[in-house]
XYZ file of N, CA and C in Angstrom:
732
model
N -9.828 -7.299 14.134
C -10.020 -6.337 13.168
C -11.040 -6.278 12.691
N -12.157 -5.443 12.991
C -13.375 -5.849 12.781
C -13.905 -5.672 11.391
N -13.263 -5.200 10.325
C -13.429 -5.301 9.180
C -12.952 -6.622 8.253
N -12.780 -7.433 8.997
C -11.836 -8.671 8.255
C -12.907 -9.868 8.418
N -12.876 -10.619 7.379
C -13.542 -12.095 7.185
C -12.799 -12.555 8.306
N -13.727 -13.468 9.263
C -13.198 -14.388 9.912
C -12.512 -15.672 9.366
N -11.595 -15.977 10.086
C -10.586 -16.697 9.343
C -10.947 -18.213 9.333
N -11.700 -18.153 7.844
C -12.051 -19.289 7.708
C -11.118 -19.999 6.632
N -11.404 -21.531 6.700
C -10.180 -22.763 5.744
C -10.347 -21.646 4.396
N -8.899 -21.624 4.125
C -8.648 -20.847 2.439
C -9.047 -21.743 1.306
N -9.437 -21.157 0.234
C -9.695 -21.905 -0.607
C -8.442 -22.902 -1.323
N -8.505 -23.830 -2.007
C -7.500 -24.794 -2.143
C -6.487 -24.031 -2.991
N -6.778 -23.251 -3.958
C -5.914 -22.764 -4.603
C -4.823 -21.870 -3.752
N -5.578 -20.877 -2.895
C -4.869 -19.938 -2.275
C -3.782 -20.730 -1.177
N -4.340 -21.804 -0.591
C -3.659 -22.454 0.126
C -2.599 -22.830 -0.280
N -2.482 -23.635 -1.776
C -1.401 -24.140 -2.592
C -0.329 -23.262 -2.894
N -0.982 -21.825 -2.912
C 0.010 -20.627 -3.197
C 0.659 -20.464 -1.867
N 0.068 -19.976 -0.969
C 0.952 -19.638 0.277
C 1.767 -20.934 0.571
N 1.533 -21.967 0.417
C 2.114 -23.279 0.585
C 3.939 -23.141 -0.160
N 3.477 -22.701 -1.240
C 4.507 -22.737 -2.408
C 5.414 -21.424 -2.313
N 4.966 -20.545 -1.426
C 5.654 -19.435 -1.375
C 6.379 -19.377 0.310
N 5.906 -20.484 0.826
C 5.838 -20.489 2.413
C 5.802 -19.000 3.232
N 4.536 -18.598 3.244
C 3.947 -17.685 3.749
C 3.145 -17.688 5.152
N 3.469 -18.814 5.722
C 3.091 -19.146 7.140
C 1.643 -19.121 7.394
N 1.352 -18.544 8.458
C 0.259 -18.590 9.044
C -0.869 -17.228 8.557
N -1.755 -17.665 8.272
C -2.883 -16.411 8.031
C -3.435 -15.704 9.426
N -3.309 -14.372 9.076
C -3.383 -13.304 9.914
C -4.488 -12.543 10.014
N -5.016 -12.520 8.668
C -6.262 -11.728 8.234
C -6.653 -11.678 6.784
N -7.830 -11.278 6.440
C -8.590 -11.434 5.027
C -9.661 -10.244 5.115
N -9.204 -9.493 3.925
C -10.265 -8.814 3.720
C -11.199 -8.706 2.660
N -12.476 -8.064 2.897
C -13.223 -8.204 1.474
C -13.325 -6.946 0.635
N -13.794 -6.831 -0.726
C -13.641 -5.558 -1.201
C -14.803 -4.571 -0.530
N -14.617 -3.697 -0.850
C -15.336 -2.487 -0.141
C -16.597 -2.479 -1.025
N -17.773 -2.362 -0.076
C -19.303 -1.983 -0.849
C -19.912 -0.803 -0.623
N -20.707 -0.217 -1.410
C -21.625 0.790 -1.276
C -22.661 0.447 -0.448
N -23.092 1.862 0.142
C -24.158 1.586 1.311
C -25.577 1.467 0.132
N -26.808 0.998 0.972
C -27.979 0.950 0.411
C -28.337 2.250 -0.470
N -28.361 3.405 0.055
C -28.585 4.527 -0.499
C -27.752 4.600 -1.842
N -26.555 4.748 -1.802
C -25.836 4.978 -2.903
C -25.957 3.674 -3.908
N -25.972 2.501 -3.789
C -26.182 1.202 -4.701
C -27.794 1.729 -5.359
N -28.933 2.380 -4.444
C -29.963 2.699 -4.951
C -29.773 3.781 -6.089
N -29.194 4.499 -5.795
C -28.776 5.830 -6.772
C -28.448 5.393 -8.120
N -27.634 4.385 -7.982
C -26.775 3.982 -9.402
C -28.012 3.290 -10.299
N -28.937 2.158 -9.474
C -29.675 1.809 -10.309
C -30.624 2.587 -10.696
N -30.954 3.570 -10.106
C -32.015 4.786 -10.001
C -31.579 5.383 -11.650
N -30.203 5.774 -11.649
C -29.407 6.483 -12.688
C -29.534 5.480 -13.934
N -29.172 4.342 -13.819
C -29.189 3.333 -14.947
C -31.201 3.353 -15.410
N -31.675 3.369 -14.691
C -33.180 2.923 -15.054
C -33.652 4.371 -15.938
N -33.017 5.329 -15.310
C -33.374 6.750 -16.266
C -32.926 6.667 -17.464
N -31.838 6.441 -17.659
C -30.861 6.197 -18.972
C -31.661 5.495 -20.085
N -32.098 4.100 -19.460
C -32.826 3.457 -20.176
C -34.106 3.531 -20.630
N -34.739 4.588 -19.680
C -36.124 5.104 -20.102
C -36.052 6.217 -21.063
N -34.731 6.832 -21.150
C -34.767 8.014 -22.180
C -34.042 7.568 -23.558
N -34.056 5.888 -23.627
C -33.272 5.429 -24.337
C -32.066 6.023 -25.187
N -31.169 6.386 -24.179
C -30.078 6.682 -24.272
C -28.861 5.618 -24.468
N -28.887 4.804 -25.349
C -28.286 3.535 -25.368
C -26.976 3.358 -25.149
N -25.840 4.424 -25.628
C -24.670 4.011 -25.543
C -24.567 4.767 -24.322
N -25.136 5.530 -23.600
C -24.889 5.932 -22.128
C -25.379 4.620 -21.209
N -26.441 3.990 -21.863
C -26.615 2.845 -20.506
C -25.583 2.017 -20.763
N -24.872 1.548 -22.110
C -24.206 0.222 -22.146
C -22.755 0.985 -21.115
N -22.300 2.176 -21.451
C -21.079 2.828 -20.932
C -21.411 2.476 -19.372
N -22.559 2.972 -18.853
C -22.788 3.076 -17.304
C -22.783 1.668 -16.783
N -23.491 0.675 -17.448
C -23.479 -0.631 -16.909
C -22.112 -1.209 -16.729
N -21.530 -1.124 -17.860
C -19.982 -1.415 -17.993
C -19.149 -0.770 -16.625
N -19.124 0.419 -16.482
C -18.563 0.847 -15.183
C -18.910 0.332 -14.287
N -20.112 0.090 -13.981
C -20.503 -0.792 -12.621
C -20.049 -1.808 -12.459
N -19.853 -2.646 -13.680
C -19.461 -3.905 -13.498
C -18.068 -4.173 -13.114
N -17.437 -2.958 -12.775
C -16.157 -2.837 -11.840
C -15.919 -2.903 -10.444
N -17.440 -2.724 -10.081
C -17.598 -2.656 -8.304
C -18.155 -3.937 -8.130
N -17.729 -4.270 -6.833
C -18.323 -6.046 -6.261
C -19.745 -5.941 -5.995
N -20.443 -4.663 -5.888
C -21.947 -4.496 -5.784
C -22.387 -5.351 -7.039
N -21.856 -4.778 -8.003
C -22.723 -5.417 -9.108
C -21.963 -6.267 -10.453
N -21.179 -7.006 -9.530
C -20.112 -8.179 -10.050
C -19.710 -9.319 -9.432
N -20.366 -10.356 -9.171
C -19.829 -11.275 -8.195
C -18.532 -11.626 -8.291
N -17.950 -11.842 -9.449
C -16.565 -12.391 -9.853
C -15.855 -11.088 -8.816
N -16.143 -9.673 -8.991
C -15.416 -8.928 -8.174
C -15.752 -8.768 -6.553
N -16.804 -9.081 -6.310
C -17.532 -9.310 -4.974
C -16.247 -10.753 -4.141
N -16.065 -11.554 -5.033
C -15.507 -12.938 -4.209
C -13.897 -12.544 -4.460
N -13.520 -11.455 -4.714
C -12.107 -11.279 -4.566
C -11.529 -10.876 -2.910
N -10.692 -11.104 -2.714
C -9.968 -11.144 -1.447
C -8.249 -10.964 -1.176
N -8.218 -10.284 0.022
C -6.790 -9.694 0.305
C -6.525 -10.602 1.281
N -5.452 -11.522 1.240
C -5.203 -12.439 2.376
C -3.723 -11.804 3.035
N -3.218 -11.619 4.161
C -2.471 -11.271 4.814
C -1.843 -12.394 5.691
N -0.625 -12.644 5.437
C -0.115 -14.059 6.326
C 1.399 -13.725 7.344
N 1.878 -14.327 7.832
C 2.770 -14.090 8.624
C 4.041 -13.434 8.197
N 4.312 -14.298 6.506
C 5.506 -14.096 6.045
C 5.102 -13.603 4.693
N 3.902 -12.561 4.451
C 3.544 -12.245 3.132
C 2.140 -11.946 2.855
N 1.991 -12.000 1.869
C 0.062 -11.799 1.256
C -0.242 -12.235 -0.073
N -1.379 -12.469 -0.349
C -1.849 -13.017 -1.351
C -2.987 -12.003 -1.776
N -3.102 -11.345 -2.845
C -3.945 -10.235 -3.090
C -4.554 -10.702 -4.665
N -6.101 -10.830 -4.753
C -6.636 -10.782 -6.246
C -6.448 -9.514 -6.914
N -6.196 -9.372 -7.925
C -5.777 -8.158 -8.725
C -7.319 -7.496 -8.883
N -7.396 -6.275 -8.784
C -8.695 -5.555 -8.411
C -9.287 -5.310 -9.848
N -8.370 -5.476 -10.890
C -8.878 -5.273 -12.434
C -8.324 -6.714 -12.981
N -9.602 -6.908 -13.542
C -9.108 -8.263 -14.378
C -9.104 -9.683 -13.454
N -8.277 -10.791 -14.251
C -8.210 -11.831 -13.466
C -6.933 -11.972 -12.610
N -6.303 -12.893 -11.970
C -5.379 -13.128 -11.606
C -4.969 -12.907 -10.197
N -4.005 -13.828 -9.343
C -3.818 -13.818 -7.849
C -2.277 -13.754 -7.555
N -2.039 -13.030 -6.831
C -0.431 -12.634 -6.650
C -0.239 -12.791 -5.238
N 0.797 -13.417 -5.159
C 1.811 -13.699 -3.776
C 3.156 -13.142 -3.715
N 3.290 -12.257 -2.587
C 4.695 -11.830 -2.525
C 4.992 -12.030 -1.054
N 6.248 -12.337 -0.802
C 6.901 -12.368 0.652
C 7.210 -10.852 1.196
N 7.201 -10.889 2.443
C 7.593 -9.539 3.098
C 9.208 -9.436 3.258
N 9.702 -10.299 3.284
C 11.079 -10.131 3.124
C 11.588 -9.929 1.893
N 11.093 -9.930 0.772
C 11.674 -9.546 -0.616
C 10.866 -8.447 -1.338
N 9.748 -8.012 -0.788
C 9.182 -6.865 -1.512
C 9.811 -5.496 -1.143
N 9.437 -4.767 -2.269
C 9.496 -3.324 -2.143
C 8.057 -2.696 -1.990
N 7.605 -2.237 -0.799
C 6.266 -1.664 -0.812
C 6.082 -0.208 -0.717
N 5.539 0.488 -1.724
C 5.247 1.735 -2.020
C 4.011 2.263 -1.389
N 3.845 3.101 -0.549
C 2.490 3.324 -0.412
C 2.141 5.043 -0.740
N 0.808 5.174 -1.126
C 0.742 6.756 -1.089
C -0.937 6.832 -0.521
N -0.730 7.988 0.214
C -2.099 8.346 0.725
C -2.544 9.689 0.627
N -3.719 9.750 -0.008
C -4.348 10.998 -0.127
C -5.759 11.207 0.260
N -5.767 12.460 0.860
C -6.738 13.041 1.459
C -7.727 14.160 0.618
N -8.837 14.110 0.398
C -9.696 15.209 -0.439
C -10.016 16.102 0.581
N -9.986 17.417 0.560
C -10.783 18.411 1.442
C -11.665 18.959 0.656
N -12.948 18.957 0.865
C -14.191 19.602 0.439
C -14.722 20.516 1.329
N -14.757 21.767 0.718
C -15.659 23.070 1.584
C -14.815 22.701 2.997
N -13.641 22.542 3.174
C -13.016 22.564 4.380
C -12.974 21.248 5.158
N -13.805 20.307 4.797
C -14.204 18.994 5.406
C -13.189 18.167 5.047
N -12.143 17.306 5.802
C -11.659 16.279 5.291
C -12.235 14.893 4.972
N -12.119 14.694 3.836
C -12.620 13.139 3.225
C -12.202 12.308 3.605
N -12.419 10.932 3.465
C -11.630 10.092 3.427
C -10.244 9.773 2.888
N -9.539 8.932 3.893
C -8.125 8.862 3.434
C -8.148 7.659 2.025
N -7.744 7.906 0.915
C -7.339 6.864 0.166
C -6.195 6.193 -0.013
N -5.952 5.190 0.111
C -4.633 4.254 0.215
C -4.396 3.849 -0.859
N -2.870 3.895 -1.476
C -2.662 3.012 -2.649
C -1.227 2.108 -2.043
N -1.341 1.001 -2.310
C -0.190 0.227 -1.950
C 0.526 -0.637 -2.972
N 1.536 -0.412 -3.623
C 2.119 -1.280 -4.813
C 3.275 -2.024 -3.803
N 2.882 -3.407 -4.247
C 3.825 -4.436 -3.683
C 4.661 -4.780 -4.953
N 6.028 -4.744 -5.179
C 6.711 -5.640 -6.198
C 7.966 -6.243 -5.582
N 7.991 -7.649 -6.543
C 9.036 -8.681 -6.174
C 9.440 -8.908 -7.362
N 10.597 -9.782 -7.643
C 11.361 -10.071 -8.781
C 10.021 -10.955 -9.466
N 9.581 -10.586 -10.512
C 8.758 -11.260 -11.066
C 7.049 -11.217 -10.882
N 6.928 -10.016 -9.835
C 5.356 -9.995 -9.490
C 5.280 -8.460 -9.087
N 3.907 -8.157 -9.200
C 3.566 -6.818 -8.858
C 1.921 -6.988 -8.658
N 1.690 -6.130 -7.586
C 0.411 -5.878 -7.163
C 0.121 -4.660 -6.560
N -1.400 -4.073 -7.203
C -1.656 -2.646 -6.415
C -2.768 -3.053 -5.390
N -2.908 -2.667 -4.081
C -3.859 -2.808 -3.123
C -4.151 -1.366 -3.148
N -5.683 -1.172 -3.159
C -6.219 0.095 -2.977
C -7.680 0.367 -1.925
N -8.206 1.017 -1.791
C -9.638 1.224 -1.002
C -10.588 0.248 -1.604
N -10.137 -0.409 -2.529
C -11.052 -1.347 -3.376
C -11.826 -2.303 -2.126
N -10.457 -2.711 -1.253
C -10.723 -3.561 0.027
C -10.763 -2.980 1.168
N -11.904 -3.278 1.918
C -12.383 -2.757 3.124
C -11.085 -2.430 4.283
N -11.584 -1.266 4.840
C -10.369 -1.124 6.080
C -8.827 -0.962 5.529
N -8.969 -0.035 4.686
C -7.250 0.549 4.455
C -6.649 0.790 5.588
N -7.158 1.513 6.787
C -6.729 2.013 7.529
C -6.141 0.837 8.459
N -6.533 -0.506 8.088
C -5.687 -1.516 8.969
C -4.880 -2.339 8.111
N -5.170 -2.544 6.941
C -4.315 -3.438 5.876
C -3.178 -2.642 5.719
N -3.123 -1.256 5.195
C -1.838 -0.518 4.751
C -0.435 -0.520 5.927
N -1.151 -0.099 7.263
C 0.050 0.012 8.221
C 0.439 -1.697 8.660
N -0.461 -2.414 8.318
C -0.037 -3.877 8.789
C 0.712 -4.150 7.603
N 1.021 -3.816 6.287
C 1.863 -4.426 5.398
C 3.041 -3.882 5.900
N 3.122 -2.520 6.100
C 4.452 -1.681 6.648
C 5.309 -2.302 7.635
N 4.468 -2.615 8.784
C 4.745 -3.114 9.905
C 5.549 -4.421 9.533
N 5.039 -5.358 8.827
C 5.071 -6.720 8.366
C 6.618 -6.413 7.758
N 7.046 -5.652 6.783
C 7.851 -5.343 6.126
C 8.799 -5.129 6.825
N 8.853 -4.068 7.811
C 9.717 -3.785 8.929
C 10.357 -4.987 9.706
N 9.282 -5.893 10.109
C 9.713 -6.970 10.736
C 10.775 -7.901 9.835
N 10.321 -8.369 8.900
C 10.916 -9.135 7.697
C 12.543 -8.827 7.638
N 12.624 -7.634 7.291
C 13.696 -6.986 6.277
C 14.796 -5.992 7.556
N 14.309 -5.419 8.475
C 14.588 -4.770 9.570
C 16.051 -5.303 9.952
N 16.299 -6.597 10.125
C 17.401 -7.025 10.574
C 18.342 -7.161 9.483
N 18.037 -7.378 8.364
C 18.789 -7.976 7.247
C 19.297 -6.814 6.919
N 18.542 -5.828 6.303
C 18.726 -4.199 6.176
C 20.207 -3.568 7.185
N 19.930 -3.743 8.403
C 20.778 -3.298 9.548
C 22.216 -4.088 9.245
N 22.131 -5.321 8.726
C 23.226 -5.862 8.652
C 23.849 -5.442 7.358
N 23.194 -5.489 6.362
C 23.678 -5.073 5.090
C 24.381 -3.533 5.368
N 23.742 -2.577 5.912
C 24.283 -1.175 6.077
C 25.610 -1.239 6.968
N 25.636 -2.090 8.062
C 27.031 -2.236 9.129
C 28.143 -2.910 8.222
N 27.384 -3.674 6.995
C 28.547 -4.429 6.167
C 29.109 -3.294 5.318
N 28.662 -2.176 5.122
C 29.381 -1.543 3.738
C 28.516 -1.283 2.911
N 27.376 -1.810 2.891
C 26.526 -1.524 1.799
C 25.639 -0.051 1.571
N 25.524 0.171 0.178
C 24.768 1.195 0.027
C 23.101 0.833 0.208
N 22.177 1.172 0.763
C 20.933 0.931 0.710
C 20.108 1.771 -0.054
N 19.373 1.040 -0.860
C 18.422 1.942 -2.003
C 16.822 1.918 -1.636
N 16.853 3.569 -1.172
C 15.157 4.017 -0.970
C 15.130 4.899 -1.644
N 14.928 4.589 -3.120
C 14.065 5.406 -4.199
C 14.980 6.603 -4.417
N 14.570 7.861 -3.954
C 15.353 9.202 -4.238
C 16.498 9.028 -3.043
N 16.133 8.094 -1.922
C 17.179 8.514 -0.793
C 18.377 7.132 -1.017
N 19.521 7.303 -0.631
C 20.600 6.149 -0.526
C 21.104 6.296 0.974
N 21.003 5.139 1.731
C 21.605 5.167 2.920
C 22.932 4.166 3.213
N 23.923 4.992 3.637
C 25.276 4.187 4.135
C 26.093 4.746 5.577
N 26.913 4.085 5.589
C 27.595 4.353 7.171
C 28.115 6.035 6.863
N 28.000 6.285 5.510
C 28.381 7.652 5.428
C 27.239 8.952 5.844
N 26.376 8.367 5.554
C 25.289 9.128 5.863
C 23.947 9.126 4.855
N 23.131 10.173 4.861
C 21.731 10.043 3.636
C 22.139 10.921 2.447
N 22.429 10.109 1.221
C 22.324 10.834 -0.054
C 21.249 10.921 -0.550
N 20.930 12.008 -1.233
C 19.814 12.475 -2.091
C 20.444 13.462 -3.543
N 20.078 12.875 -4.368
C 20.410 13.436 -5.968
C 21.928 14.225 -5.604
N 22.761 12.844 -5.562
C 24.464 13.410 -5.298
C 24.707 14.184 -4.075
N 23.905 14.587 -3.441
C 24.528 15.365 -2.158
C 24.294 14.406 -0.907
N 25.415 14.473 -0.422
C 25.293 13.657 1.087
C 25.436 14.463 2.204
N 24.484 14.039 3.389
C 24.552 14.565 4.658
C 24.482 13.510 5.666
N 26.054 13.751 6.190
C 26.271 13.023 7.221
C 25.437 12.795 8.582
N 25.493 11.695 9.081
C 24.738 11.217 10.459
C 24.865 12.073 11.019
N 26.148 12.750 11.482
C 26.186 14.043 12.630
C 25.086 14.975 12.371
N 24.895 15.316 11.092
C 23.857 16.489 10.759
C 22.443 16.056 10.331
N 22.241 15.193 10.675
C 20.548 14.310 10.331
C 20.029 14.821 11.750
N 19.148 15.538 11.691
C 18.483 15.821 13.046
C 17.003 15.001 12.992
N 16.083 15.070 11.520
C 15.102 13.958 11.913
C 14.344 13.973 10.649
N 13.609 13.081 10.527
C 12.836 13.096 9.259
C 11.196 13.095 9.367
N 10.886 14.193 8.872
C 9.079 14.596 9.068
C 8.336 14.178 7.659
N 7.234 13.664 8.186
C 6.065 13.334 7.358
C 5.134 14.171 7.241
N 4.630 14.578 6.213
C 3.593 15.896 5.977
C 3.188 15.783 4.562
N 1.940 16.146 4.385
C 1.618 16.537 3.026
C 2.093 15.729 2.164
N 1.976 14.278 2.136
C 2.468 13.404 1.459
C 3.891 12.964 0.970
N 4.870 14.047 1.528
C 6.348 13.816 1.597
C 7.083 13.378 2.829
N 8.035 12.988 2.546
C 9.104 12.814 3.420
C 10.526 14.074 3.500
N 10.737 14.501 4.388
C 11.314 15.798 4.698
C 12.571 15.256 5.474
N 13.774 15.302 5.172
C 15.345 14.928 6.053
C 15.543 16.386 6.317
N 15.577 16.813 7.641
C 16.088 17.921 8.546
C 17.590 17.938 8.877
N 17.969 19.070 8.376
C 19.730 19.191 8.817
C 19.890 19.910 10.049
N 20.381 19.555 11.016
C 20.701 20.071 12.222
C 20.981 21.343 12.061
N 20.012 22.222 13.119
C 20.445 23.651 12.864
C 19.805 24.439 12.086
N 18.984 23.980 11.022
C 18.316 24.446 9.876
C 16.841 24.170 10.123
N 15.881 25.454 9.865
C 14.689 24.949 9.794
C 13.901 24.523 8.620
N 14.556 24.954 7.247
C 14.444 24.387 6.081
C 14.590 23.032 5.804
N 14.037 22.527 5.069
C 14.305 21.095 4.907
C 15.637 20.981 3.865
N 16.479 19.748 4.371
C 17.391 19.522 3.185
C 17.193 18.634 2.126
N 16.304 17.770 2.046
C 15.932 17.180 1.160
C 14.408 16.534 1.126
N 13.878 16.369 0.059
C 12.331 16.261 0.074
C 12.126 15.373 -1.252
N 11.378 14.197 -0.677
C 10.791 13.718 -1.762
C 9.312 13.014 -1.348
N 8.476 12.577 -2.512
C 7.236 12.024 -2.322
C 7.093 10.548 -1.532
N 6.663 10.647 -0.245
C 6.704 9.286 0.344
C 6.113 8.309 -0.334
N 5.534 8.644 -1.612
C 5.061 7.349 -2.501
C 6.480 6.653 -3.125
N 7.523 7.975 -3.152
C 8.354 7.162 -4.275
C 9.435 6.512 -3.386
N 9.176 6.283 -1.869
C 10.197 5.753 -1.096
C 9.969 4.442 -0.728
N 10.214 3.392 -1.262
C 10.088 2.006 -1.000
C 10.240 1.602 0.501
N 9.472 0.546 1.049
C 9.646 0.299 2.721
C 10.031 1.342 3.243
N 8.875 2.129 3.289
C 9.080 3.476 4.224
C 9.306 3.508 5.656
N 8.775 2.585 6.123
C 8.892 2.080 7.603
C 10.620 1.679 7.846
N 10.687 1.182 7.106
C 12.382 0.553 6.941
C 13.368 1.418 7.077
N 13.058 2.688 5.922
C 13.907 3.593 5.830
C 14.054 4.590 7.360
N 12.689 4.902 7.846
C 12.364 5.782 9.167
C 13.103 4.847 10.061
N 12.718 3.647 10.287
C 13.503 2.901 11.516
C 15.010 3.478 11.470
N 15.808 3.178 10.206
C 17.069 3.250 9.888
C 17.811 4.450 10.470
N 16.977 5.741 9.700
C 17.186 6.931 10.028
C 17.136 7.480 11.505
N 16.300 6.799 12.156
C 16.021 7.191 13.427
C 17.008 6.752 14.153
N 17.760 5.465 13.857
C 18.746 4.602 14.709
C 19.882 5.377 14.578
N 20.067 5.865 13.325
C 21.785 6.313 13.021
C 21.678 7.873 12.840
N 20.869 8.778 13.478
C 20.954 9.905 13.182
C 21.402 10.727 14.367
N 22.248 11.796 14.081
C 23.262 12.291 14.938
C 24.186 11.192 15.741
N 24.476 10.395 14.736
C 25.414 9.376 15.654
C 26.804 9.729 14.821
């Protein structure tokens, strides 16, 4: 993983937290995203111009805003996102605090947004919200290489929960995936049920999850992908049991 920090020894507090939650081996560590030299210089230039013009309120506001970024704040720059075999530890992007979550207990929500400017696709902005009983953390492009850590989180949740979820499903439990419920009877959405024999596939596009009914071109049900927890687990379950 080119954008990760070499796997150096963890700080004592992080190592203790990882041991407490039994997170296993460290697999990757990510630093905060930083601006390039040109962009960073432009920020300093703007601050200097405002100061020269004696626009004091604007100077104060601008300086405080810059302090949110790791380039202008050592505390922000020292924050890290650590991925482990059985979970993750993330420094909160705003304020202080470090949160640990386990993959086998988490509900992971992911949103991807890509802006199109003058017909040219911009970078993809990732937001992952990981919640467990008593803990919650939001991870965004504040950390480098979101295209690596975001799918890594989804794969880790699938590995940790896939077997347990399938066992619960076969035991007759109703599985809660936000706007969708899965059971041996089929997929339920807003009190409507689509039997597995009529589920053709699930499509992802435009930030949405669309369930397609066999023989129909229009989607049977649709929900925003960011509202479906543990999306890869949901997709794996539907793919396994659709048309069965």
